Coordinates of C-alpha atoms and ligand atoms in Angstrom, one line a residue:
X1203 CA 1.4 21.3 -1.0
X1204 CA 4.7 21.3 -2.7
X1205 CA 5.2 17.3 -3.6
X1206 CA 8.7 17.8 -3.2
X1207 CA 8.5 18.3 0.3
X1208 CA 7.5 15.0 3.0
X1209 CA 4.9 15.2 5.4
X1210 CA 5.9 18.2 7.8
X1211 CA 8.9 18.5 6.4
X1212 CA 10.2 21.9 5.3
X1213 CA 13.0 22.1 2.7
X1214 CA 15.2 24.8 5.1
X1215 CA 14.9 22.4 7.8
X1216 CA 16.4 19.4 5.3
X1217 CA 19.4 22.0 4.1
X1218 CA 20.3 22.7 8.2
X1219 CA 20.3 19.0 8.7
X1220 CA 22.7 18.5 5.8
X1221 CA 24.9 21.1 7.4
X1222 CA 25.2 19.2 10.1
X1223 CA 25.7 15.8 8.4
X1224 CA 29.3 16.3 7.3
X1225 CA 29.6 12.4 6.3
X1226 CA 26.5 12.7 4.3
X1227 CA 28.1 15.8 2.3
X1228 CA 31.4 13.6 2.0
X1229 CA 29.2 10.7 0.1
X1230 CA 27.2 13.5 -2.1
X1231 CA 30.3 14.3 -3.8
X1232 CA 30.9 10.6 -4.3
X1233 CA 28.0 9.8 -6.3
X1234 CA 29.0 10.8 -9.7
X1235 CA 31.8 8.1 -9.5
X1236 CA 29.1 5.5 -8.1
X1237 CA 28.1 3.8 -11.6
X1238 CA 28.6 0.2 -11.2
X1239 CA 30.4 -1.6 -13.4
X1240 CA 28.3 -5.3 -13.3
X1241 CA 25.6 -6.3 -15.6
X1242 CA 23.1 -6.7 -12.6
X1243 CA 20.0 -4.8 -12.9
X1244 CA 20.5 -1.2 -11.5
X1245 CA 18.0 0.2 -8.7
X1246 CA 17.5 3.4 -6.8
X1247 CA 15.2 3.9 -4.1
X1248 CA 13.5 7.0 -3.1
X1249 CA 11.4 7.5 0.5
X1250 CA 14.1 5.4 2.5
X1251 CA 11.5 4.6 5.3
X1252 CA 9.6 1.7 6.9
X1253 CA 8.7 -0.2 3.5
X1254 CA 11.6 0.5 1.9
X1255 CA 13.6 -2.2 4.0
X1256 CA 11.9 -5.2 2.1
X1257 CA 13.3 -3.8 -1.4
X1258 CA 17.0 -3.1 0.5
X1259 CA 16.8 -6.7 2.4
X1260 CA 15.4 -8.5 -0.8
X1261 CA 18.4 -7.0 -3.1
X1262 CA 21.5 -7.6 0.0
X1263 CA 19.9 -11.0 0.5
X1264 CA 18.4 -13.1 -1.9
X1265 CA 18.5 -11.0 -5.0
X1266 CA 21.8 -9.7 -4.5
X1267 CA 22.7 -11.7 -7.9
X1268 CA 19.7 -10.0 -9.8
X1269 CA 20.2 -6.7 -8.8
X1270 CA 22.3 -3.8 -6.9
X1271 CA 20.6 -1.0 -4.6
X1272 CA 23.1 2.2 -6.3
X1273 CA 21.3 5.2 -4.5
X1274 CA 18.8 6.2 -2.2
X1275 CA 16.9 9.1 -1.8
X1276 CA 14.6 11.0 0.8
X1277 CA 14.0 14.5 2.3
X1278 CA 15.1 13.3 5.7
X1279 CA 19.5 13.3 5.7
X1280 CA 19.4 11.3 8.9
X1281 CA 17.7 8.2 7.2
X1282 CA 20.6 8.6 4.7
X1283 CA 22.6 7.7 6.9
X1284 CA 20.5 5.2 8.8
X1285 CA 20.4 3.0 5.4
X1286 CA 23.8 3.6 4.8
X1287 CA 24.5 2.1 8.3
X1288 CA 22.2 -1.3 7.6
X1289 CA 23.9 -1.4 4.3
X1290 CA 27.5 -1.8 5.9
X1291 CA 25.8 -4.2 8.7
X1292 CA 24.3 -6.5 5.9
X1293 CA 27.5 -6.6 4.0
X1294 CA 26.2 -4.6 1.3
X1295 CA 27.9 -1.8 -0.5
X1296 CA 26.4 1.5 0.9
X1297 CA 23.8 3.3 -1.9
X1298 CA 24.9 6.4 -3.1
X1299 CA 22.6 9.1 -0.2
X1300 CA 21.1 11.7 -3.0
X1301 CA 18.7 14.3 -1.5
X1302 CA 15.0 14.7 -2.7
X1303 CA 15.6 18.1 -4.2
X1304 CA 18.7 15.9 -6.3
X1305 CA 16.2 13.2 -7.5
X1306 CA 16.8 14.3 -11.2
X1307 CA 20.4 14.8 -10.9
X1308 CA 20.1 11.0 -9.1
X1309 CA 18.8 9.5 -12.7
X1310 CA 21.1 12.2 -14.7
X1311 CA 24.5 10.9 -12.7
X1312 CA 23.7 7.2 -12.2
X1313 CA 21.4 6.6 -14.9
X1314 CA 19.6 3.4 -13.2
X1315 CA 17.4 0.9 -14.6
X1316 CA 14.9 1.3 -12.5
X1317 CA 13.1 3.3 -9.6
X1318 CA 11.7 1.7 -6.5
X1319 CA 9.7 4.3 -4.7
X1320 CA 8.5 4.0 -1.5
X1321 CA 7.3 7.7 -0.1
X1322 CA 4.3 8.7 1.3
X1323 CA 1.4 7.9 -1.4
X1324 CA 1.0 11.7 -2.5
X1325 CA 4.4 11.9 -3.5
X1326 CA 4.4 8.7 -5.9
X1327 CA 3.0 10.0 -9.0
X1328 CA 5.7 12.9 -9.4
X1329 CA 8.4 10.9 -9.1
X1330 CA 6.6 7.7 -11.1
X1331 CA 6.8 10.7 -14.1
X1332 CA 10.0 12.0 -13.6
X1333 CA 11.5 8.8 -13.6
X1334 CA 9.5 7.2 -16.9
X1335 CA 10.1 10.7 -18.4
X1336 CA 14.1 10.4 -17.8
X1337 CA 14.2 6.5 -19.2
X1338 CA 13.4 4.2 -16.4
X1339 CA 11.2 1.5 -15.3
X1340 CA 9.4 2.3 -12.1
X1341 CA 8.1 -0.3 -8.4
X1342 CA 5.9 1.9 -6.8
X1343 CA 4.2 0.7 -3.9
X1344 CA 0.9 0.8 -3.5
X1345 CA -1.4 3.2 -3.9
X1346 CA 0.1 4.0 -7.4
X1347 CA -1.1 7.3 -6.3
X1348 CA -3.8 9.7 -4.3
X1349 CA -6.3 11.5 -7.1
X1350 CA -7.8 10.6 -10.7
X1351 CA -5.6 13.9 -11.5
X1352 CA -2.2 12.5 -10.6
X1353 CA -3.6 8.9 -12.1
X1354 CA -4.0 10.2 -15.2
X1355 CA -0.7 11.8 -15.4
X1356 CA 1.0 8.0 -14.7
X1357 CA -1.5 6.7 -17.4
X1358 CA -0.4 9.3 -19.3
X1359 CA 3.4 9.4 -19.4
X1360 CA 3.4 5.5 -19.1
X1361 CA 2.1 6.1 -22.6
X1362 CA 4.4 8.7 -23.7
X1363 CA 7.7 7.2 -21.9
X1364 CA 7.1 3.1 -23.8
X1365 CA 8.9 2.3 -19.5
X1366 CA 6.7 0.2 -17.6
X1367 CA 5.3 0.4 -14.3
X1368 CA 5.1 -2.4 -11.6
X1369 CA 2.4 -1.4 -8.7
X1370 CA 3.6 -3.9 -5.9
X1371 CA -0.1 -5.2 -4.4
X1372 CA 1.6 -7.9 -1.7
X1373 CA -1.9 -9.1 -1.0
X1374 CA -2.2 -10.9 -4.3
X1375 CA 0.6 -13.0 -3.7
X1376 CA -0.2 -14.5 -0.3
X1377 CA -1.0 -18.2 -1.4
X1378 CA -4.3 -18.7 0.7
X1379 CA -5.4 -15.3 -1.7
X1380 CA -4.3 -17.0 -4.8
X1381 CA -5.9 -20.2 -3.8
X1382 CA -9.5 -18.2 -3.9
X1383 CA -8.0 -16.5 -7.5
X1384 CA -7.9 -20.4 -8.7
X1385 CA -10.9 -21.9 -6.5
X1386 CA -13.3 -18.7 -8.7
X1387 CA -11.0 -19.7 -11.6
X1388 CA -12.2 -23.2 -11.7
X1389 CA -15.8 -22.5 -12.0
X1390 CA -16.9 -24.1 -9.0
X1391 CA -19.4 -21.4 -7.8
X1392 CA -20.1 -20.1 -11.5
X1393 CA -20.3 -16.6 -12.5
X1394 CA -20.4 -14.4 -9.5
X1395 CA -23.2 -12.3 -8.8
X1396 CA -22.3 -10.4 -6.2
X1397 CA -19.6 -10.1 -2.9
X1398 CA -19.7 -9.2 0.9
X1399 CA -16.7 -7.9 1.9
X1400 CA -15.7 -6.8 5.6
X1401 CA -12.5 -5.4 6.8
X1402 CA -11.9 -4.8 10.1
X1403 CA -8.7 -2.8 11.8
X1404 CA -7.5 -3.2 15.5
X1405 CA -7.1 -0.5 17.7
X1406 CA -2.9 -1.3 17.5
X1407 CA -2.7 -1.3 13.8
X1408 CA -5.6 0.4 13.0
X1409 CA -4.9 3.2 15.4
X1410 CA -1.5 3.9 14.0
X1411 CA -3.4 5.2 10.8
X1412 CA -4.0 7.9 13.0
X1413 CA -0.6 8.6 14.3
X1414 CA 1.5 9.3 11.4
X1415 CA 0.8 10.9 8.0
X1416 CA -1.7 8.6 7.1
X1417 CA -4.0 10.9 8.9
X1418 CA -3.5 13.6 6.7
X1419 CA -5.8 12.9 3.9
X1420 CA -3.9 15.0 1.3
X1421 CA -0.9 13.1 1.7
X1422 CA -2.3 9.2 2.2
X1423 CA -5.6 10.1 -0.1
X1424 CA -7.8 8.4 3.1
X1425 CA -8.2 4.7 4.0
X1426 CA -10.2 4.2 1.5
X1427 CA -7.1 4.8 -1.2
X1428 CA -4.0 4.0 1.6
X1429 CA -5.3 0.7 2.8
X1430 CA -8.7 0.2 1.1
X1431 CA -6.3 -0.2 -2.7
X1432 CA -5.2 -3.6 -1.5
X1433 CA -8.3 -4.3 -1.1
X1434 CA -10.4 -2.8 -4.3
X1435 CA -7.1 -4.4 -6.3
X1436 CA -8.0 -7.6 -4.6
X1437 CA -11.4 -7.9 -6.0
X1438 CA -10.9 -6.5 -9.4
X1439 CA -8.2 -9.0 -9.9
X1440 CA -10.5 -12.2 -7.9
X1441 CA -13.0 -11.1 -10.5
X1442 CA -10.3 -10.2 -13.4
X1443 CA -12.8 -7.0 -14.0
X1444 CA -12.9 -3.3 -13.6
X1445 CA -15.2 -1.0 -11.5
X1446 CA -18.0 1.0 -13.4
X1447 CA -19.9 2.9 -10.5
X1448 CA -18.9 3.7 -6.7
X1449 CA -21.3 4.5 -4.4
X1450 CA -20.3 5.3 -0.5
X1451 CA -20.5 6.9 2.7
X1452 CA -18.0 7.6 5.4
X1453 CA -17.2 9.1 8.9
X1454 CA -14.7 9.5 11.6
X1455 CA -16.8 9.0 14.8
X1456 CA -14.4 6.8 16.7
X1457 CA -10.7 8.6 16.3
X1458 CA -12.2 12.6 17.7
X1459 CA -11.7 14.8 20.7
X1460 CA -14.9 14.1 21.7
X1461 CA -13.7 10.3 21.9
X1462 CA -10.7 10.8 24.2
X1463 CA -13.0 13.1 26.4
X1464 CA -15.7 9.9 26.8
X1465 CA -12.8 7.5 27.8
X1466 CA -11.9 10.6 30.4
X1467 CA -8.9 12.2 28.9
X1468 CA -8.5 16.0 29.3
X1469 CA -6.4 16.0 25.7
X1470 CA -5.9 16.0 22.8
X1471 CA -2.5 16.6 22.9
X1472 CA 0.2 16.8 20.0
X1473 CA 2.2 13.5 20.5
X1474 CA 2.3 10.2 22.8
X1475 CA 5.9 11.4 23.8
X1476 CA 5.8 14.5 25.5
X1477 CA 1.8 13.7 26.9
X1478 CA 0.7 14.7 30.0
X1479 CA -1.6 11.5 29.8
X1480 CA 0.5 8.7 29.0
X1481 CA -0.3 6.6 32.0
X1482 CA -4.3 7.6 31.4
X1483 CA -4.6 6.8 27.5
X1484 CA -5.1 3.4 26.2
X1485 CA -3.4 4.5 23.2
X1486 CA -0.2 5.5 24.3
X1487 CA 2.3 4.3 22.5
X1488 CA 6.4 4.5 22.9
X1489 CA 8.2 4.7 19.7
X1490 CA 11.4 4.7 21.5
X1491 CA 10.8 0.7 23.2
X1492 CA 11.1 0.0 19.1
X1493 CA 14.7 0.0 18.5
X1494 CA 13.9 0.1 14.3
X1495 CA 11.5 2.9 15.0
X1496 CA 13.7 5.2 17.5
X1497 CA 16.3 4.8 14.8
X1498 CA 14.5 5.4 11.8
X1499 CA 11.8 7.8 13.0
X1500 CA 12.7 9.1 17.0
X1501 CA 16.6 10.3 16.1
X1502 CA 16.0 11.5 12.5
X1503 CA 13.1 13.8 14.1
X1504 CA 15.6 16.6 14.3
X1505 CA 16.3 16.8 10.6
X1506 CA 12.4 17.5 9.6
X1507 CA 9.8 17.4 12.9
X1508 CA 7.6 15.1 11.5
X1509 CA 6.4 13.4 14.6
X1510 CA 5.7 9.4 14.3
X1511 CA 3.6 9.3 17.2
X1512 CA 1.0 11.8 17.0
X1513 CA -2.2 11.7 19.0
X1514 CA -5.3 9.7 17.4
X1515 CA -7.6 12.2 19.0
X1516 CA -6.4 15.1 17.6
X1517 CA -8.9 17.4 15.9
X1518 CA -7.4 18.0 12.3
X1519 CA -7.1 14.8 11.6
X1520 CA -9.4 14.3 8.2
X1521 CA -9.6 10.5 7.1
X1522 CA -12.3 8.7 8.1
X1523 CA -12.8 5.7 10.1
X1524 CA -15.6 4.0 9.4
X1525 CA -16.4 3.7 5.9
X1526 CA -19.4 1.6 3.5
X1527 CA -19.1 1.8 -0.2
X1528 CA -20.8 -0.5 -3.1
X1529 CA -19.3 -0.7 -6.2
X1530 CA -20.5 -1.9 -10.0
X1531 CA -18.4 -4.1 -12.1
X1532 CA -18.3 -3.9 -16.1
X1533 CA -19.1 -7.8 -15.4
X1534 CA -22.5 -6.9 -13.9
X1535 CA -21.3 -8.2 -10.3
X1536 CA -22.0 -6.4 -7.4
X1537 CA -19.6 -5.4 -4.6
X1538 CA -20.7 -4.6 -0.9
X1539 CA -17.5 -3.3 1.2
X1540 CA -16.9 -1.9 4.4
X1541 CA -13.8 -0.8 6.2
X1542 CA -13.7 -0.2 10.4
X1543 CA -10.8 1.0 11.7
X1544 CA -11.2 0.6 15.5
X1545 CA -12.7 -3.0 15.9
X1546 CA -11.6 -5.7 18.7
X1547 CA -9.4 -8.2 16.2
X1548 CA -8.1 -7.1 12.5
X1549 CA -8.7 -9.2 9.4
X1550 CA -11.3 -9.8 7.0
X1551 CA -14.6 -11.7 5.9
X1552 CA -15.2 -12.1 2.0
X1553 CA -17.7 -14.1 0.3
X1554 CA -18.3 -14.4 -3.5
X1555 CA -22.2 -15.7 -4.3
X1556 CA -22.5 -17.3 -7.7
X1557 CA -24.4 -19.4 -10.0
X1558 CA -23.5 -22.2 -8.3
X1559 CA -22.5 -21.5 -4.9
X1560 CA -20.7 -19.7 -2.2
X1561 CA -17.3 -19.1 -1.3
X1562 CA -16.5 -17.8 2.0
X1563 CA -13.0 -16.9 2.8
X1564 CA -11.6 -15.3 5.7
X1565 CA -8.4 -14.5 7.7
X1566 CA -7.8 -13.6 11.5
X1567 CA -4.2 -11.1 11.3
X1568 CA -4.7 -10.3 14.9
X1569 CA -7.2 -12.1 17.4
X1570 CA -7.6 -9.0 19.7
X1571 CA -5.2 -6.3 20.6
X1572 CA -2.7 -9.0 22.1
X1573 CA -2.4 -10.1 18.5
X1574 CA -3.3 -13.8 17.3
X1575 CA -0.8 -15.4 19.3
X1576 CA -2.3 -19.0 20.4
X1577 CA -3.9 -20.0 17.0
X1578 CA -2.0 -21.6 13.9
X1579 CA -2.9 -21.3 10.2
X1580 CA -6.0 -23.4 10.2
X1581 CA -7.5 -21.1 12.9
X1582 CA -7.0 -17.8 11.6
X1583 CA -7.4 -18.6 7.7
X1584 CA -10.3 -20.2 6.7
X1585 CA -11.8 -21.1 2.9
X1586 CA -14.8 -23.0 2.1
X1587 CA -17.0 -23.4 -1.0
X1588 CA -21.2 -23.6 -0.2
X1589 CA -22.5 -24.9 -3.1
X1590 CA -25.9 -24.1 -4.5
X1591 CA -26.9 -28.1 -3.6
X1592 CA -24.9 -30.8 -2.2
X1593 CA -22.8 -30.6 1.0
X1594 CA -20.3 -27.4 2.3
X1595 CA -16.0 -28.3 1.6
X1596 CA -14.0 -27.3 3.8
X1597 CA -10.7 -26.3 1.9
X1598 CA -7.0 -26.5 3.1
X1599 CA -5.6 -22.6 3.1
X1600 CA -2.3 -22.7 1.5
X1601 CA 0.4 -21.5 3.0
X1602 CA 3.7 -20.4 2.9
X1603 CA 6.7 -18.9 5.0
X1604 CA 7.9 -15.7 5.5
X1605 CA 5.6 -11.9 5.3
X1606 CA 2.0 -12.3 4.1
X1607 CA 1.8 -15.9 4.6
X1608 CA 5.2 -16.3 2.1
X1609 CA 3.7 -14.0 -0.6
X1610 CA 6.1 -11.2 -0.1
X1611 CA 9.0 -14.2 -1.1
X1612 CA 6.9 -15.3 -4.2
X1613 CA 6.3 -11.1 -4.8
X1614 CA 10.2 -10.3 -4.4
X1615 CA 11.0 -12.9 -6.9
X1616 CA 8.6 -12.2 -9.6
X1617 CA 10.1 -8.6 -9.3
X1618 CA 13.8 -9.3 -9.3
X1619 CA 14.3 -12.3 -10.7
X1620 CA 14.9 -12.3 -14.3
X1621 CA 14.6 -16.5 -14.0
X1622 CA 11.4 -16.6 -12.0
X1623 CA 8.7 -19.1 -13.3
X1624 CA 6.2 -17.5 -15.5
X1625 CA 3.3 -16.7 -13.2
X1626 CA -0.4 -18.6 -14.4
X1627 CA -2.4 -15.8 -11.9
X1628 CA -0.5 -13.2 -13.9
X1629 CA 0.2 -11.2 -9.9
X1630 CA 2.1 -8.9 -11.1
X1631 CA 0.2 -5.4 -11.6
X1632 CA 0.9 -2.4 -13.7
X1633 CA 0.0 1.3 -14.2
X1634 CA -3.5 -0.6 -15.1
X1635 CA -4.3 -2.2 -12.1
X1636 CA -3.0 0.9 -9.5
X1637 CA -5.0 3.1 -11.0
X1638 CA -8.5 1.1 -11.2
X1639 CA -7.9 -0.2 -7.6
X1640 CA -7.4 3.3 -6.2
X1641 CA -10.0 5.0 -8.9
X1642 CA -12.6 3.2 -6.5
X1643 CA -11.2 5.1 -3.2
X1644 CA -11.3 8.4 -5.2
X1645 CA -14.8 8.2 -6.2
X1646 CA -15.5 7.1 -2.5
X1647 CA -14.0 9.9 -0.9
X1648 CA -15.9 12.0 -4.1
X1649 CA -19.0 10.1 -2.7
X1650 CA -18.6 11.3 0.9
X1651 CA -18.2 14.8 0.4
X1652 CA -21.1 15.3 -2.6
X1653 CA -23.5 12.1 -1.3
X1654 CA -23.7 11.7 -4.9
X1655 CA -22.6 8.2 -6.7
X1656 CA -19.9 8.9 -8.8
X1657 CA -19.1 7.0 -12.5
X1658 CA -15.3 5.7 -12.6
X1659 CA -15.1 6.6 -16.1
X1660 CA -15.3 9.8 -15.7
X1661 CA -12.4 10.3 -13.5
X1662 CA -9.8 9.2 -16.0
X1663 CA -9.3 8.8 -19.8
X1664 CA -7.2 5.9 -21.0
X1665 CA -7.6 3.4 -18.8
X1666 CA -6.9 0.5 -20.5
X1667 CA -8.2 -3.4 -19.2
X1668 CA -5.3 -4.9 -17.6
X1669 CA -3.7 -8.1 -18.1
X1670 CA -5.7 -10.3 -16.2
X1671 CA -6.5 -14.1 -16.3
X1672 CA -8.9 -16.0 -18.1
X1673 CA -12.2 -16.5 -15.9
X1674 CA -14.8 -19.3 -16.5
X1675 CA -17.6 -16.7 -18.2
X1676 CA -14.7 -15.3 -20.6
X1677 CA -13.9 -15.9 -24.1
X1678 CA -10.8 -13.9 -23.8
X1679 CA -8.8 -12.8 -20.8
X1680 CA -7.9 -9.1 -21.4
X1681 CA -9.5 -6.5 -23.5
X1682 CA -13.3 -7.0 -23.0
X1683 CA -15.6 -6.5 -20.0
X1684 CA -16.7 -10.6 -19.5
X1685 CA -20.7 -10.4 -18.7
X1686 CA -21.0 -8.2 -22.4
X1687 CA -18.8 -11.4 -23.8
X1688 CA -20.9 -13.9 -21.9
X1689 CA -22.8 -16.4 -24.2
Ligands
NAD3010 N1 2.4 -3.1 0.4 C1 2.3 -2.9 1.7 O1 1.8 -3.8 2.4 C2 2.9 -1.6 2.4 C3 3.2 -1.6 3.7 C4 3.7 -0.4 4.3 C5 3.8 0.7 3.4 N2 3.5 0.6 2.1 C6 3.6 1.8 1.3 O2 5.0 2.2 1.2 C7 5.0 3.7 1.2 C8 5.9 4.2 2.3 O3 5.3 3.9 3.5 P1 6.2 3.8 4.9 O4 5.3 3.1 5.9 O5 7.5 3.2 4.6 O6 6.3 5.3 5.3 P2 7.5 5.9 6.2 O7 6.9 7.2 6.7 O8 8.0 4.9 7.1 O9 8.6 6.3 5.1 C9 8.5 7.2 4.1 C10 9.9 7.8 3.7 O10 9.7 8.7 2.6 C11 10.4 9.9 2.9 N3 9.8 11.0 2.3 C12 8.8 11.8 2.7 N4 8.5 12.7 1.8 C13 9.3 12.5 0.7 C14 9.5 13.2 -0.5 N5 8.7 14.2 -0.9 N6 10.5 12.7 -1.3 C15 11.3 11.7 -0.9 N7 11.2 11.1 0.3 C16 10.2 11.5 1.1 C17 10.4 10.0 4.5 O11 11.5 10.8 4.9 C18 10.6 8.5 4.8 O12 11.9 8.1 4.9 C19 3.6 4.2 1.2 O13 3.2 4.5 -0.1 C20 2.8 3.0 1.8 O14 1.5 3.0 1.3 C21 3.0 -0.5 1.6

């Protein structure tokens, strides 16, 4: 697949939608006289999509001091326009609109500090590279990227370039997930032996895995790198350790034709829009009663044909949705995982046995498919330490406000501001950290198709020990695995 094109979008298709967009052309010639004149941090932004709106809001809202959105970039004209449009509505200076196939004359005319990319996860790595290679700092979100090939090109020209790389994993920043980082920092349970991990996806947010391009395994590199990565990244960073050995198996049993025909369907068909089945399917679902979806995805669908709505039954879809993997530390603990994307509520179970004792932790996002409306914090997040003797503690989840339980706040400002408080949990995560969180997906998926268990270092070369902090078995926080430094 060419990585400069988007999922089912075709580069002809782009060019006749720019023809169209006369307003668009108008800005294009404008860009070159775009270079702002303040001493705030410079950003551009390429894939201009869902995600992308946290970056725009943060940097029109409360990082408007820190930093200025100059430019955005995509394949699709239409969502040009559309984030030109919320730009104006937020009081914000438009960005500069820049088409993909202009990404180097972007970074050539504007010269920015930085790159916030946001495309679908294939397309990362290419511009990660071009954009360390021409000077600048990169926020990718997560997955830093799909393959151990396209890792080791980040590793590589993070290397070459001296730039840095910020891999933005939300997750760690959600303060009832930071609280666990500093209940196993304490020492409370001891070294830990081993974890049971369980996440379960809904049939709303699970399903739409299924709809758009995280279907198409070449493009989202499978749950087990798309969604699973926030996970992996969780648990080497809990641990503050890196993976040495993957072992898995995987299927998709629940999201086939064969599926639709046992809940008495005569489809698959192509797309919830146009199906003969709407009334019939109980995953039907309207992108056009979602006025941010219509406008982003439904009205821009002319520009590229990428269809937001696809069916979940359809046969070529090739990720899996029911997946088991255990993986080896370099610490000598032992990691049991499992990843269901069709279940009755969403959230997830983890607990960490050690030395001393148990901690279970574990967080309701949606009760059932009606979501988790009815129950407050202390319902749907629940920590507790078990320990080896004595009685079981109930702990108080912290909390926050705002997306992710207030971690995408606490996330936003470690990114953007320059003033932030220096961060004890060290949260923030480099080239390091994306590419040992996602190196466990890609010798998953490895371990589906060969049955085989697969050896993380021998995927990539280079991969140095990130920055983590200091657990209770360690004599030093980075550089060493911490069971070989154990006394
Ligand atoms: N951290 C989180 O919790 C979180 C949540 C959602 C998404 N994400 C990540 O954000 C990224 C974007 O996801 P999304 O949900 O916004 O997807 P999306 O489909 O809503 O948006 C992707 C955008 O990229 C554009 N695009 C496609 N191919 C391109 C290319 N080759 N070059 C430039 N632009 C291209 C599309 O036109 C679209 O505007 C993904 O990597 C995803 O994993 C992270």
């Amino acid at each position: 697949m060419d990585r400069s094109e988007g999922p089912a979008v075709r580069r002809r298709d782009v060019l006749g939608g720019l023809a169209a967009g006369t307003a668009l052309a108008t800005a294009l010639d404008a860009n070159a006289a775009s270079v702002a004149a303040d001493k705030r941090k410079r950003y551009v932004a390429v894939g201009v999509g869902s995600r992308n709106r946290l970056y725009q809001e943060a940097l029109w809202g409360p990082h408007k001091a820190h930093g200025e959105l100059i430019a955005a970039c995509d394949t699709n004209p239409g969502r040009l326009n559309h984030i030109s449009a919320r730009a104006t509505k937020a009081g914000a200076k438009p960005p500069a609109p820049y088409l993909a196939a202009d990404f180097d004359k972007m970074l050539r005319e504007l010269k920015p500090d930085a790159v916030i990319i946001t495309t679908p996860d294939a397309f990362h790595d290419d511009y990660v590279v071009r954009a360390l290679d021409a000077g600048c700092d990169v926020i990718t979100e997560k997955p830093m990227t799909t393959t151990a090939e396209k890792a080791q090109r980040i590793l590589d020209a993070v290397k070459r370039s001296g730039r840095h790389i910020r891999v933005t994993f939300n997750y760690r920043y959600s303060p009832f997930r930071s609280q666990v980082k500093e209940l196993l920092m304490s020492g409370e349970i001891g070294d830990i032996l081993s974890i049971d991990f369980q996440w379960l996806l809904n049939t709303v947010h699970g399903a739409d895995y299924f709809r758009r391009w995280h279907s198409n395994k070449a493009i989202s590199g499978g749950l087990m790198v798309h969604k699973a990565t926030h996970h992996f990244d969780l648990v080497n960073w809990w641990l503050s350790d890196l993976p040495v050995s993957v072992n898995a198996t995987g299927k998709r049993e629940f999201y086939t034709p064969e599926m639709a025909r046992r809940f008495g369907l005569q489809g698959p068909h192509q797309r919830c829009r146009t199906c003969p089945e709407k009334a019939e399917c109980n995953f039907y679902f309207d992108m056009a009663a979602d006025p941010g979806l219509k406008a982003l995805f439904l009205d821009n669908e002319k520009y590229e044909g990428y269809f937001r709505d696809q069916c979940v039954w359809r046969p070529e879809i090739n990720i899996e949705d029911t997946m088991n993997v255990i993986v080896g530390y370099a610490g000598g603990t032992t990691l049991s995982y499992s990843l269901n994307a069709f279940n009755a509520w969403e959230g997830y179970h983890i607990a960490f046995n050690g030395t001393k004792g148990r901690l279970e932790h574990s967080v309701v996002e949606q009760a059932g498919v009606a979501g988790a409306s009815g129950q407050d914090e202390s319902d749907r997040i629940k920590t507790r330490i078990v320990p080896m003797r004595g009685n079981p503690r109930d702990i108080v989840p912290a909390t926050g406000a705002g997306g992710h339980g207030g971690g995408d706040a606490v996330m936003l400002a470690d990114i953007f501001d320059p003033n932030a408080p220096k961060d004890p949990l060290l949260r923030a995560a480099d080239e390091r950290s994306g590419a040992a969180s996602i190196l466990i997906g890609v010798a998953a998926n490895r371990c589906f198709e060969t049955g085989k268990p697969v050896k993380i270092g021998e995927l990539v070369s280079g991969l140095d020990w990130p920055d983590y902090p200091k657990m209770p078995g360690h004599k030093d926080p980075v550089a060493q695995p911490p069971r070989m430094q154990r006394a």
